[in-house]
Amino acid sequence: DIQMTQSPSILSASVGDRVTITCRASQSLNNWLAWYQQIPGKAPKLLIYEASTLKSGVPSRFSGSGSGTDFTLTISSLQPDDFATYYCQQYDTYPWTFGQGTKVEIK
Amino acid sequence: EMQLLESGGALVQPGGSLRLSCAASGFIFRSFGMSWVRRAPGRGLEWVSTISGDGVNTYYADSVEGRFTISRDNSKNTLYLQMNSLGGEDTALYYCAKDHLDYDTSGYNTYGAFDIWGQGTLVTVPS
């Protein structure tokens, strides 16, 4: 199985900060990687797919980059609605797997 | 508006069975792969199972292989998850989720990035 490792597990930041979350896969993904945001009590929301494609309707402050085994999610200027948990997910090879999550909290 | 609505979650004794349902609306259900994803208390998301739009191809996590069965009825726009031999490790909020791209767009019978999620249905198995 492909293991997905996110870092950090918890990130403390302020409104307006630039935030970067990393995701490392145990083998190459051919860019079949997605990023989700989950707010407590809500369903996950797709932000990025194919490593860097922004889903329609998602604010442009979110961006994804990377290739092979190393990927990043960047929020260029953190907004109050962005305090949430973020997950990466590989869909290159079954079983599909998620990272353990990164909680972005208010500093 | 595209929507998914899960039902069927309950408190069930160890070794018991349960069938979850997910009613879809607002999109051409038969054109999209569908999946179940769960989140156990205090833990992250775990992919459980996926089925292709035509229902022919199914895939399972190792943790549920042989115990869970995914299926769909395209005439009813409904996805199912039959869960047998349940244990405490299956306690979770179960979400159904829709593939972001269909076969005609992606070229794959299942895609894997999920753009529409239900609100989840809770399965509790005392350990």
Coordinates of C-alpha atoms in Angstrom, one line a residue:
Chain A
D1 CA 0.0 0.0 0.0
I2 CA 1.1 3.6 -0.7
Q3 CA 1.7 5.4 2.6
M4 CA 1.0 9.1 2.7
T5 CA 2.8 11.3 5.3
Q6 CA 1.7 14.8 5.9
S7 CA 3.6 17.5 7.8
P8 CA 3.1 19.2 10.1
S9 CA 0.3 17.5 12.0
I10 CA -0.7 20.8 13.6
L11 CA 0.1 24.3 12.3
S12 CA -0.6 27.5 14.2
A13 CA -1.0 30.5 12.0
S14 CA -2.6 34.0 11.9
V15 CA -5.0 35.5 9.4
G16 CA -3.0 36.8 6.4
D17 CA -0.1 34.3 6.9
R18 CA 1.2 32.2 4.0
V19 CA 0.8 28.5 4.9
T20 CA 2.4 25.4 3.4
I21 CA 1.5 21.8 4.1
T22 CA 3.5 19.0 2.7
C23 CA 2.6 15.4 1.7
R24 CA 5.0 12.7 0.9
A25 CA 4.1 9.4 -0.8
S26 CA 6.0 6.2 -0.3
Q27 CA 6.1 5.7 -4.1
S28 CA 5.6 7.9 -7.2
L29 CA 2.0 9.0 -7.8
N30 CA 2.1 10.2 -11.4
N31 CA 0.3 13.3 -10.0
W32 CA -2.8 11.4 -9.0
L33 CA -3.1 13.4 -5.8
A34 CA -6.0 15.4 -4.2
W35 CA -6.2 17.9 -1.3
Y36 CA -9.3 18.2 0.8
Q37 CA -10.4 20.6 3.6
Q38 CA -12.6 19.4 6.4
I39 CA -14.2 21.8 8.9
P40 CA -15.5 20.1 12.1
G41 CA -19.1 18.8 11.6
K42 CA -18.9 19.2 7.9
A43 CA -18.1 16.8 5.0
P44 CA -14.7 17.1 3.3
K45 CA -14.4 19.6 0.5
L46 CA -12.2 18.9 -2.6
L47 CA -9.7 21.8 -3.2
I48 CA -7.1 20.4 -5.6
Y49 CA -6.9 17.4 -7.9
E50 CA -4.2 16.0 -10.1
A51 CA -1.7 17.6 -7.8
S52 CA -2.2 21.2 -9.0
T53 CA -5.6 21.7 -10.6
L54 CA -7.8 24.0 -8.6
K55 CA -11.4 22.8 -8.5
S56 CA -13.8 25.3 -9.9
G57 CA -15.2 27.6 -7.3
V58 CA -12.3 27.2 -4.9
P59 CA -10.6 30.5 -4.0
S60 CA -7.3 31.2 -5.9
R61 CA -5.4 31.6 -2.6
F62 CA -5.2 27.8 -2.6
S63 CA -2.6 26.2 -4.8
G64 CA -1.1 22.7 -5.2
S65 CA 2.3 21.8 -6.5
G66 CA 4.7 18.9 -6.6
S67 CA 5.3 15.7 -8.5
G68 CA 6.5 12.2 -8.0
T69 CA 6.5 11.6 -4.3
D70 CA 6.5 15.2 -2.8
F71 CA 3.6 17.5 -2.9
T72 CA 2.5 20.8 -1.2
L73 CA -0.7 22.7 -0.6
T74 CA -0.2 26.4 -0.2
I75 CA -2.6 29.0 1.2
S76 CA -1.2 32.3 0.1
S77 CA -3.1 34.5 2.7
L78 CA -4.9 32.6 5.4
Q79 CA -8.5 33.7 5.9
P80 CA -10.8 33.0 8.9
D81 CA -12.7 30.3 7.0
D82 CA -9.5 28.4 6.3
F83 CA -9.0 27.2 9.9
A84 CA -9.7 23.5 9.3
T85 CA -8.0 20.1 8.9
Y86 CA -6.5 19.4 5.5
Y87 CA -5.9 15.9 4.0
C88 CA -4.0 14.7 1.0
Q89 CA -5.1 11.6 -0.8
Q90 CA -3.5 9.4 -3.5
Y91 CA -5.6 7.8 -6.2
D92 CA -2.8 6.4 -8.2
T93 CA -3.0 2.8 -6.9
Y94 CA -5.6 0.8 -5.0
P95 CA -6.0 0.9 -2.1
W96 CA -6.4 4.6 -2.2
T97 CA -5.0 6.2 0.9
F98 CA -5.2 9.5 2.8
G99 CA -2.6 11.4 4.8
Q100 CA -3.2 11.6 8.5
G101 CA -4.3 15.2 8.3
T102 CA -2.9 18.7 9.1
K103 CA -4.9 20.8 11.5
V104 CA -4.5 24.5 10.9
E105 CA -5.4 26.4 14.1
I106 CA -5.4 30.0 15.1
K107 CA -2.2 31.3 16.6
Chain B
E1 CA -27.7 20.9 -7.2
M2 CA -25.7 17.7 -6.8
Q3 CA -26.5 16.0 -3.5
L4 CA -25.8 12.7 -1.7
L5 CA -27.8 11.6 1.3
E6 CA -26.6 8.6 3.4
S7 CA -28.8 6.5 5.7
G8 CA -28.8 3.2 7.6
G9 CA -26.3 3.9 10.3
A10 CA -27.0 2.4 13.7
L11 CA -25.7 0.9 16.9
V12 CA -25.0 -2.8 16.1
Q13 CA -23.5 -5.5 18.2
P14 CA -20.1 -7.1 17.3
G15 CA -20.5 -9.7 14.7
G16 CA -23.6 -8.0 13.3
S17 CA -24.5 -6.7 9.9
L18 CA -25.8 -3.4 8.5
R19 CA -26.6 -2.0 5.1
L20 CA -25.9 1.7 4.4
S21 CA -27.6 3.5 1.5
C22 CA -26.7 6.7 -0.3
A23 CA -29.3 8.5 -2.4
A24 CA -27.9 10.6 -5.2
S25 CA -29.5 13.5 -7.0
G26 CA -28.6 16.4 -9.4
F27 CA -26.2 14.5 -11.6
I28 CA -26.2 11.5 -14.0
F29 CA -25.5 8.9 -11.4
R30 CA -24.6 6.0 -13.8
S31 CA -21.8 8.0 -15.3
F32 CA -19.7 8.3 -12.1
G33 CA -17.7 6.0 -9.9
M34 CA -18.8 6.2 -6.3
S35 CA -17.1 5.5 -3.1
W36 CA -17.4 5.0 0.7
V37 CA -15.0 6.8 3.0
R38 CA -15.1 6.6 6.8
R39 CA -13.7 8.6 9.7
A40 CA -13.3 6.9 13.0
P41 CA -13.6 9.0 16.2
G42 CA -10.4 11.0 16.7
R43 CA -8.9 9.7 13.5
G44 CA -8.5 10.8 9.9
L45 CA -10.2 9.8 6.7
E46 CA -10.0 6.2 5.5
W47 CA -11.0 5.1 2.0
V48 CA -13.3 2.0 2.3
S49 CA -14.5 1.0 -1.2
T50 CA -15.2 2.1 -4.7
I51 CA -17.5 1.0 -7.5
S52 CA -17.4 2.0 -11.2
G53 CA -20.4 3.7 -12.8
D54 CA -21.7 0.5 -14.5
G55 CA -21.2 -1.5 -11.3
V56 CA -18.8 -4.0 -12.9
N57 CA -15.6 -3.0 -11.1
T58 CA -15.3 -2.9 -7.3
Y59 CA -12.4 -2.2 -5.0
Y60 CA -11.9 -2.6 -1.2
A61 CA -9.6 -1.6 1.5
D62 CA -7.7 -4.5 3.1
S63 CA -9.4 -3.8 6.4
V64 CA -12.9 -4.6 5.0
E65 CA -12.2 -7.0 2.1
G66 CA -14.3 -10.1 2.5
R67 CA -16.7 -8.4 5.0
F68 CA -18.1 -5.4 3.1
T69 CA -19.8 -5.4 -0.3
I70 CA -20.3 -2.3 -2.3
S71 CA -23.1 -2.2 -4.9
R72 CA -25.3 0.3 -6.8
D73 CA -28.8 0.5 -8.4
N74 CA -28.5 2.9 -11.2
S75 CA -32.3 2.8 -11.8
K76 CA -32.8 4.1 -8.3
N77 CA -29.7 6.4 -8.2
T78 CA -28.6 4.7 -5.0
L79 CA -25.3 3.4 -3.7
Y80 CA -25.1 0.7 -1.0
L81 CA -22.6 -0.7 1.4
Q82 CA -23.4 -4.1 3.0
M83 CA -21.3 -4.6 6.1
N84 CA -21.0 -8.0 7.8
S85 CA -18.9 -9.3 10.7
L86 CA -18.7 -5.8 12.2
G87 CA -16.2 -5.1 14.9
G88 CA -15.3 -2.1 17.1
E89 CA -12.7 -1.0 14.5
D90 CA -15.6 -0.3 12.1
T91 CA -17.1 2.4 14.4
A92 CA -17.0 5.5 12.3
L93 CA -18.9 8.2 10.4
Y94 CA -19.4 6.7 6.9
Y95 CA -19.5 9.1 3.9
C96 CA -20.5 8.3 0.4
A97 CA -18.6 10.3 -2.2
K98 CA -18.8 11.0 -6.0
D99 CA -15.9 10.9 -8.4
H100 CA -15.1 14.4 -9.7
L101 CA -14.7 13.2 -13.3
D102 CA -16.7 10.7 -15.3
Y103 CA -15.4 8.0 -17.7
D104 CA -15.9 10.1 -20.8
T105 CA -13.8 12.9 -19.3
S106 CA -11.1 11.0 -17.5
G107 CA -10.9 7.8 -19.5
Y108 CA -11.0 5.8 -16.3
N109 CA -13.9 3.8 -14.9
T110 CA -13.1 5.2 -11.5
Y111 CA -11.4 8.5 -11.0
G112 CA -10.6 8.9 -7.3
A113 CA -10.8 12.6 -6.4
F114 CA -14.2 13.1 -4.7
D115 CA -16.1 16.4 -5.4
I116 CA -19.4 15.7 -3.7
W117 CA -19.8 14.1 -0.3
G118 CA -22.8 13.3 1.8
Q119 CA -23.1 14.4 5.4
G120 CA -22.3 11.0 6.7
T121 CA -24.1 8.2 8.6
L122 CA -22.8 7.0 12.0
V123 CA -22.1 3.3 12.6
T124 CA -21.3 2.3 16.2
V125 CA -20.1 -1.1 17.2
P126 CA -19.3 -1.5 20.9
S127 CA -15.9 -3.0 21.5

